[in-house]
PDB file of C-alpha atoms in Angstrom:
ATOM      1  CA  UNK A 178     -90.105  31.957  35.396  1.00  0.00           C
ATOM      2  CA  UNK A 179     -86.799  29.672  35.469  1.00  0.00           C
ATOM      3  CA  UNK A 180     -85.389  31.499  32.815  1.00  0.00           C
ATOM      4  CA  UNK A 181     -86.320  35.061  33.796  1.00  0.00           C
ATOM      5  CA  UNK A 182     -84.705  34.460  37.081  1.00  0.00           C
ATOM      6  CA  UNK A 183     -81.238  33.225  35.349  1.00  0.00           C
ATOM      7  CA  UNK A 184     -81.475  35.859  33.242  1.00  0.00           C
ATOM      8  CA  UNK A 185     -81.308  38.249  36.187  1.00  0.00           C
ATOM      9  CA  UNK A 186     -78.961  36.343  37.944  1.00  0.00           C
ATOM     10  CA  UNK A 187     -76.427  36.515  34.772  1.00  0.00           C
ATOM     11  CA  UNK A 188     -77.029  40.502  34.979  1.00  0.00           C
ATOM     12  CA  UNK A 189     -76.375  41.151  38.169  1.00  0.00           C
ATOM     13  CA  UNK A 190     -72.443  38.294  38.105  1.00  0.00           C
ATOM     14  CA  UNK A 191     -71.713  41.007  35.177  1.00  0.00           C
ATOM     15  CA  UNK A 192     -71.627  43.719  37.798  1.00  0.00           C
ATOM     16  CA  UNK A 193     -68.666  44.088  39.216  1.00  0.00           C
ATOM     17  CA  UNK A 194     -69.138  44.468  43.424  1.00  0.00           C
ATOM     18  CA  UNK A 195     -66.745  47.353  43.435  1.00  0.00           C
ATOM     19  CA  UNK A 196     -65.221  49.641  40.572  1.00  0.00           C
ATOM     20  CA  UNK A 197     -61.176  49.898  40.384  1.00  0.00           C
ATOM     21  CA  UNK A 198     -60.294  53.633  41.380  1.00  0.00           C
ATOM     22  CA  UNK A 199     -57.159  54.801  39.420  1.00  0.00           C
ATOM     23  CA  UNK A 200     -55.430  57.070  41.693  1.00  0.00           C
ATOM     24  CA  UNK A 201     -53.392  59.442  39.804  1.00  0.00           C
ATOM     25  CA  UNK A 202     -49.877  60.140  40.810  1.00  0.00           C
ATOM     26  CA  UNK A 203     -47.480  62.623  39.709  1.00  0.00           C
ATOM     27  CA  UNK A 204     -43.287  61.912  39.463  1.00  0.00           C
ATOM     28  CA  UNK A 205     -41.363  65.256  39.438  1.00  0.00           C
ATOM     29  CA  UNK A 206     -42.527  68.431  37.338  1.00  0.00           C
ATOM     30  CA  UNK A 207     -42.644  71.657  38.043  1.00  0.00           C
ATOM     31  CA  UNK A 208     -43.318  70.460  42.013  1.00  0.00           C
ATOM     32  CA  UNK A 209     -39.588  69.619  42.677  1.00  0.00           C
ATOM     33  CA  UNK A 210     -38.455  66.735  44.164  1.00  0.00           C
ATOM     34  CA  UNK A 211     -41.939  65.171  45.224  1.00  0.00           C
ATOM     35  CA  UNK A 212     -44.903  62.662  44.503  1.00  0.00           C
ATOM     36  CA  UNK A 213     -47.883  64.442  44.142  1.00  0.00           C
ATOM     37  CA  UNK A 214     -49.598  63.247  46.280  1.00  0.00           C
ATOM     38  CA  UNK A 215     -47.068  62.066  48.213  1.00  0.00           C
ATOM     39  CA  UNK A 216     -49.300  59.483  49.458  1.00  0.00           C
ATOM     40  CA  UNK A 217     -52.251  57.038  48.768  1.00  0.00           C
ATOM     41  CA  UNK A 218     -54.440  55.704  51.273  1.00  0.00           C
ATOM     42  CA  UNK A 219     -57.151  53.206  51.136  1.00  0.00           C
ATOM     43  CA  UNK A 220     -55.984  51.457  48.183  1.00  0.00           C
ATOM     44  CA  UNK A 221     -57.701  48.157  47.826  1.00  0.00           C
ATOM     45  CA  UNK A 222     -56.693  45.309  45.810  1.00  0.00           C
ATOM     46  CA  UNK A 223     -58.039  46.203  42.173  1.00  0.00           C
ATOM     47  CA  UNK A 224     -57.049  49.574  42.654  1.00  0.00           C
ATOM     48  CA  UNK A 225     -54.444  51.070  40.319  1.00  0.00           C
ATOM     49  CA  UNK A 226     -51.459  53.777  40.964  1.00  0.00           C
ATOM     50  CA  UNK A 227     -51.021  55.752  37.551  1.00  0.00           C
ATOM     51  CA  UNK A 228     -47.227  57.372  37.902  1.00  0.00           C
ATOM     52  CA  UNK A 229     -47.037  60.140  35.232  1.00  0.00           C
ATOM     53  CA  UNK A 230     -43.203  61.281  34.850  1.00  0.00           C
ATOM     54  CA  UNK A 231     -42.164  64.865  34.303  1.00  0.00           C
ATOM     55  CA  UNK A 232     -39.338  66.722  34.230  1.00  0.00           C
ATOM     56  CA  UNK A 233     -36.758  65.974  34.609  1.00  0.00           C
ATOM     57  CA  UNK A 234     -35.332  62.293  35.424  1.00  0.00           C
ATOM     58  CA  UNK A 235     -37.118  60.287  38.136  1.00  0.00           C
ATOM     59  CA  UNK A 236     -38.178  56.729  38.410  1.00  0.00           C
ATOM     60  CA  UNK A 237     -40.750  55.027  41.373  1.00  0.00           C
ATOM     61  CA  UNK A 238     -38.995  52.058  42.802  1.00  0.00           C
ATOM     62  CA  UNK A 239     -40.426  49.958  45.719  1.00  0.00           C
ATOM     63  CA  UNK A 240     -38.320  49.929  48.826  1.00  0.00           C
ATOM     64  CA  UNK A 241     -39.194  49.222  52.420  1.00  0.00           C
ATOM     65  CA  UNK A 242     -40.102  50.936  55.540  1.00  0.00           C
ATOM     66  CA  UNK A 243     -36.407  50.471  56.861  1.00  0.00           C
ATOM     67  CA  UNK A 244     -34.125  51.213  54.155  1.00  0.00           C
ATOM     68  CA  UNK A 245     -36.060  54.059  52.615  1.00  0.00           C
ATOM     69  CA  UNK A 246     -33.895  54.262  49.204  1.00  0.00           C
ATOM     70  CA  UNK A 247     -32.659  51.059  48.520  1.00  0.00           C
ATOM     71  CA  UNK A 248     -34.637  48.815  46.234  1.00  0.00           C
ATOM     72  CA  UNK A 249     -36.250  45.592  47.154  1.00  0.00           C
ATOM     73  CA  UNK A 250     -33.648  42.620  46.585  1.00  0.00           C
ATOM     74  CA  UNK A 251     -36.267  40.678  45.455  1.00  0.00           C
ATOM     75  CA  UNK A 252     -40.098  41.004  44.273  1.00  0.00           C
ATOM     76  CA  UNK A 253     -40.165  44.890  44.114  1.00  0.00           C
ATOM     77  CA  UNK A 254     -41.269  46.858  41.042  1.00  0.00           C
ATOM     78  CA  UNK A 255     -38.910  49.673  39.375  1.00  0.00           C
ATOM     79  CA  UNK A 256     -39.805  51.404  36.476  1.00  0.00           C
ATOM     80  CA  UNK A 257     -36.416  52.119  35.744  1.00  0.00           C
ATOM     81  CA  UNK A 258     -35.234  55.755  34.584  1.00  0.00           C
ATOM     82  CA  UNK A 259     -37.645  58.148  32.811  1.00  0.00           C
ATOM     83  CA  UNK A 260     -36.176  61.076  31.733  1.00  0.00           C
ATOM     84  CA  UNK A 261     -38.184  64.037  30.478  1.00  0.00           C
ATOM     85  CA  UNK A 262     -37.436  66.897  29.056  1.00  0.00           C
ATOM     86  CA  UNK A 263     -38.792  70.234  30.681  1.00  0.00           C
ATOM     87  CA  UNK A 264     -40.154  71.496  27.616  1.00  0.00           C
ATOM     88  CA  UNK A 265     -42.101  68.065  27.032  1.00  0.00           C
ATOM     89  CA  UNK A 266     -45.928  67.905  26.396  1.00  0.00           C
ATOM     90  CA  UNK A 267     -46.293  63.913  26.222  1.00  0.00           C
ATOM     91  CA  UNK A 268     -44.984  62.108  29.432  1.00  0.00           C
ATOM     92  CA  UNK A 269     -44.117  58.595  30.437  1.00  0.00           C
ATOM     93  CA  UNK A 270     -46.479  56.450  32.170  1.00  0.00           C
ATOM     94  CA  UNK A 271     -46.622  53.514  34.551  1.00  0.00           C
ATOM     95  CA  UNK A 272     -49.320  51.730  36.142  1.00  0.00           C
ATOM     96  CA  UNK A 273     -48.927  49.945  39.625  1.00  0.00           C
ATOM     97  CA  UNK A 274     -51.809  47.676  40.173  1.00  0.00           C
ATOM     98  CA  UNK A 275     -52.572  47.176  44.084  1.00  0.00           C
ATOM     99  CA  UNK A 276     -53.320  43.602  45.189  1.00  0.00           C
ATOM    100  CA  UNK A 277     -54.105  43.842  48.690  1.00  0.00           C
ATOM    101  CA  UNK A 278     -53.906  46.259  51.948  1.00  0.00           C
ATOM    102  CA  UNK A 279     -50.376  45.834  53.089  1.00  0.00           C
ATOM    103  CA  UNK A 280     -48.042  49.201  52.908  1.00  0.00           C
ATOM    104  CA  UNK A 281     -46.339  50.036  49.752  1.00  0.00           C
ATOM    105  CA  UNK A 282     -42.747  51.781  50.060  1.00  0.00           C
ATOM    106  CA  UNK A 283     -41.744  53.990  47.090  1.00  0.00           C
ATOM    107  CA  UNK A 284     -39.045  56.489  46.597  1.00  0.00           C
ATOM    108  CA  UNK A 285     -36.803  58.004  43.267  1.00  0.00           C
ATOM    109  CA  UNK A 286     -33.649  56.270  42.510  1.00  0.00           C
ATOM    110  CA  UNK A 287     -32.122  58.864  41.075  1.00  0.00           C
ATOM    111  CA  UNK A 288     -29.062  60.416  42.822  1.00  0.00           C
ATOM    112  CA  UNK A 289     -29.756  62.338  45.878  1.00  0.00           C
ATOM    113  CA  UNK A 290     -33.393  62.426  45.645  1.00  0.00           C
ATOM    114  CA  UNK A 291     -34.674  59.851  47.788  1.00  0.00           C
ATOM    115  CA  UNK A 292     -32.732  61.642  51.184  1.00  0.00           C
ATOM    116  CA  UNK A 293     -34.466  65.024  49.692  1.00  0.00           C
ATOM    117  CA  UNK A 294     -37.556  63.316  50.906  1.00  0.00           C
ATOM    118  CA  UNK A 295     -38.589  62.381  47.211  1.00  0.00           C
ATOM    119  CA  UNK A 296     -40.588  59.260  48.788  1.00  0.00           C
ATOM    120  CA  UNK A 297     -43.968  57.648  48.098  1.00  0.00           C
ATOM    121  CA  UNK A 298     -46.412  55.154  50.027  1.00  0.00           C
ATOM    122  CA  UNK A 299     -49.561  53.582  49.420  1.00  0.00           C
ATOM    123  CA  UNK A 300     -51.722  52.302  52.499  1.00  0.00           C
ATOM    124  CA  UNK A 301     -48.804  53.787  55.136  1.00  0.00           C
ATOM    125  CA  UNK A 302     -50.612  53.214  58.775  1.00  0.00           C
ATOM    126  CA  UNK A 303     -51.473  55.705  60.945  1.00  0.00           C
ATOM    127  CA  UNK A 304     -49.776  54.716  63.700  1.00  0.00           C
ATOM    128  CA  UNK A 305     -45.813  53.302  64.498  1.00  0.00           C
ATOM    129  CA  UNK A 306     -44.699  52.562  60.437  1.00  0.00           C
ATOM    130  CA  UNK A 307     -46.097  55.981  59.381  1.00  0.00           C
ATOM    131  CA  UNK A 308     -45.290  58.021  56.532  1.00  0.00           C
ATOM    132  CA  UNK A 309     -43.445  60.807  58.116  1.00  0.00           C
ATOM    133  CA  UNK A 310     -41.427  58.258  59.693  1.00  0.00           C
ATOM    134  CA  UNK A 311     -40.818  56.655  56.369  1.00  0.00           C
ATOM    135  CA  UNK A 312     -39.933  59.891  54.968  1.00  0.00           C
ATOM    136  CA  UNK A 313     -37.747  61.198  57.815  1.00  0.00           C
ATOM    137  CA  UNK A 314     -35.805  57.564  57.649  1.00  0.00           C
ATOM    138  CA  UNK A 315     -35.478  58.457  53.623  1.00  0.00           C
ATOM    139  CA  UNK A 316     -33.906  61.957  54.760  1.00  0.00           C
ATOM    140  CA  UNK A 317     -31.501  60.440  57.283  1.00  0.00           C
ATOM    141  CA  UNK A 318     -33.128  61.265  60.940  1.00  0.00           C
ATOM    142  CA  UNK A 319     -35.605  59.906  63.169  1.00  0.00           C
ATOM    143  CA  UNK A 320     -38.784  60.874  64.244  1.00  0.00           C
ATOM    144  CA  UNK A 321     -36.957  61.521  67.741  1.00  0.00           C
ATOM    145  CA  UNK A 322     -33.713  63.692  66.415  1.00  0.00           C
ATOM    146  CA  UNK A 323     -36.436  65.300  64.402  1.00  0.00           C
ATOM    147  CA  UNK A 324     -38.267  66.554  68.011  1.00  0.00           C
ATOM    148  CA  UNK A 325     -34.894  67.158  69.354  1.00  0.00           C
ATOM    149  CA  UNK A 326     -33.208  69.488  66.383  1.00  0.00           C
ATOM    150  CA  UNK A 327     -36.950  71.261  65.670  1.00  0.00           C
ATOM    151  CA  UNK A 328     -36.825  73.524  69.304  1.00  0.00           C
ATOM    152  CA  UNK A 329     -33.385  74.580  68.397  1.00  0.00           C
ATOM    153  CA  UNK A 330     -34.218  75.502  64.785  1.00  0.00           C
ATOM    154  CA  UNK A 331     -36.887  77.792  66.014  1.00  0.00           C
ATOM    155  CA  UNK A 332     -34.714  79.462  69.014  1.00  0.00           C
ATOM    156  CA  UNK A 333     -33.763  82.684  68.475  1.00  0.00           C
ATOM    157  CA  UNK A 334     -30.288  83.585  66.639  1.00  0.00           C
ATOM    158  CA  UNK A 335     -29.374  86.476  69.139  1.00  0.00           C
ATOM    159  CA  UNK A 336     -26.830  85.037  71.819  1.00  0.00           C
ATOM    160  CA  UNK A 337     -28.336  85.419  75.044  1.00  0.00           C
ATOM    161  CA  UNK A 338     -27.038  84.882  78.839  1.00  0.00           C
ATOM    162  CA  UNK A 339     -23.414  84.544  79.878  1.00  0.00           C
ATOM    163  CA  UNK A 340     -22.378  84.103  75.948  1.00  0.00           C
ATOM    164  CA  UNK A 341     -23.954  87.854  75.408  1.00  0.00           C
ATOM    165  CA  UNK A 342     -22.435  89.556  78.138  1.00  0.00           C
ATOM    166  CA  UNK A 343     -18.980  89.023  77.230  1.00  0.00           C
ATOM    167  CA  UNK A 344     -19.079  89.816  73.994  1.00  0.00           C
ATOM    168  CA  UNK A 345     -20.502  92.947  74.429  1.00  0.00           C
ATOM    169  CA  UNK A 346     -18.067  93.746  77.204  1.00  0.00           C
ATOM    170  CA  UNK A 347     -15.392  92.957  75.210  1.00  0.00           C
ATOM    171  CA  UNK A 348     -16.144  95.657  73.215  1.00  0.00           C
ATOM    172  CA  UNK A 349     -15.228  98.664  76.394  1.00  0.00           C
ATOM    173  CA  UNK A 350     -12.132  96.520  77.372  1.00  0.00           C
ATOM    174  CA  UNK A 351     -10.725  96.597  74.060  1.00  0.00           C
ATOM    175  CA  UNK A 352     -11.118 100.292  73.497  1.00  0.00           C
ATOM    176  CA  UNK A 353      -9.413 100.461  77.461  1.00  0.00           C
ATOM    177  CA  UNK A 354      -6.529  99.004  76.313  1.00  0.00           C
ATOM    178  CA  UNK A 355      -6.224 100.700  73.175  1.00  0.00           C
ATOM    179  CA  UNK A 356      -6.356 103.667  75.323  1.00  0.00           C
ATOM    180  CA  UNK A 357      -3.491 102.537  77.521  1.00  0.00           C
ATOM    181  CA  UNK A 358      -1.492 101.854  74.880  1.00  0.00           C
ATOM    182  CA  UNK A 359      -1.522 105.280  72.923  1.00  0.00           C
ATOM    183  CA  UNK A 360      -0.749 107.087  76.777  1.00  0.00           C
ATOM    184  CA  UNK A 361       1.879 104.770  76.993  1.00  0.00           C
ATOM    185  CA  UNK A 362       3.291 105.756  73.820  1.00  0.00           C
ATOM    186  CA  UNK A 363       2.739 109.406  74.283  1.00  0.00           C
ATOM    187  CA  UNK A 364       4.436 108.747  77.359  1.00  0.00           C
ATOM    188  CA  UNK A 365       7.894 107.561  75.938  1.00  0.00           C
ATOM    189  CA  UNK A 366       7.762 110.515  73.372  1.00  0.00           C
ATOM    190  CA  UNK A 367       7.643 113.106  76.112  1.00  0.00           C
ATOM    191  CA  UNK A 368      10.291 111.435  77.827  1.00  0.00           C
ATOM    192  CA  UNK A 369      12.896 111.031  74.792  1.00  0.00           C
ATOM    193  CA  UNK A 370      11.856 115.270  73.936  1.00  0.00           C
ATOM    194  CA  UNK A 371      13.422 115.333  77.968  1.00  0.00           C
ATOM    195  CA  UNK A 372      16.513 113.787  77.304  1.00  0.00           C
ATOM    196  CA  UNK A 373      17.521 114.789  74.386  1.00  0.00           C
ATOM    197  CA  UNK A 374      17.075 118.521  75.983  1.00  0.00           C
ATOM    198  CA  UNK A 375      19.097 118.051  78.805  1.00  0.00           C
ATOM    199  CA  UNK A 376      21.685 116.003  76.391  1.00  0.00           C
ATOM    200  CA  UNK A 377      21.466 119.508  74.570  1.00  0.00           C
ATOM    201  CA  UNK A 378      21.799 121.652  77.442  1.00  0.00           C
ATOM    202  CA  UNK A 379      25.199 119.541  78.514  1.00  0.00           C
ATOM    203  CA  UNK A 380      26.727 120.009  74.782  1.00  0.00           C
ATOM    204  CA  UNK A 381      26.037 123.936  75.259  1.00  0.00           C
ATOM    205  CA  UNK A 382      27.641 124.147  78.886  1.00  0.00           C
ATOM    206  CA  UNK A 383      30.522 122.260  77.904  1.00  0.00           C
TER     207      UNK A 383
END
């Protein structure tokens, strides 16, 4: 009895209490300038992130929340610069294992990319230190310019009120003056054809 009972005990310690998810993540490519996802939540310690580079130079280095595309100083990862041809059919690879809950920070050291929004998070909360913070910080504006600058970009282009009006009466008063100014001009001809009549009539009498 003793021994069937260790022998089910020893069974069951071989299970493991949760399987490791691999959660598959994918650096450039025919996407653009993006993780896909950009995102992974509910990562648990055990967990791995599997970065697959494609075209056409990208790495995933760990930053933080505040300075979106600088590199840790200290205790981040980087894999360092992958470059892949567009015509490639094998790809780099580089596995992040996740040992805890805490935020991740990730973005793409190359040149320009990380304030495209080419950014990456595992575990990002919900609330306060979210992703689309994180990302908006990576592009250079806050959450609040972001509300401020989004109700203009949707306005309409067409000038309205005060602005409107006088540019289209501007368009009457020039053609006014242009007016004027051809009378005024007919104006002096007539009255040099007058004097050089009477000027004519004078040579004559004389």
């Amino acid at each position: 009895m003793f021994v069937k009972s260790l022998a089910v005990f020893s069974a069951l310690a071989a299970v493991p209490l949760a399987s490791a998810v691999v959660h598959e993540v994918t650096v450039g490519g025919s996407a653009g300038l993006v993780f896909t996802p950009n995102q992974v939540t509910g990562a648990v310690e055990g967990d791995v992130i599997h970065f697959t580079f494609q075209a056409t130079n990208h790495t995933a280095t760990q930053s933080s929340f505040d300075n979106p595309c600088q590199m840790l100083p200290k205790g981040g990862f980087d894999t360092g610069f992958q470059a892949v041809d567009a015509a490639a059919t094998t790809f780099p690879t580089y596995d992040l294992p996740i040992n805890g809950t805490d935020p991740v920070w990730v973005y793409c050291a190359q040149a320009g990319h990380c304030q495209a929004g080419m950014v990456f998070a595992v575990n990002a909360p919900t609330t306060d230190k979210t992703f689309d913070r994180f990302m908006a910080n990576a592009m250079g504006m806050s959450s609040m310019s972001m509300s401020m600058t989004m109700p203009m970009s949707t306005g309409s282009s067409a000038p309205t009120g005060a602005a409107a009006t006088g540019a289209a009466a501007s368009t009457p008063s020039s053609t006014h003056n242009a007016a004027g100014r051809a009378i005024a001009s007919m104006n002096w001809k007539a009255m040099g054809a007058v004097a050089l009549g009477v000027l004519a009539g004078a040579a004559v009498v004389v």
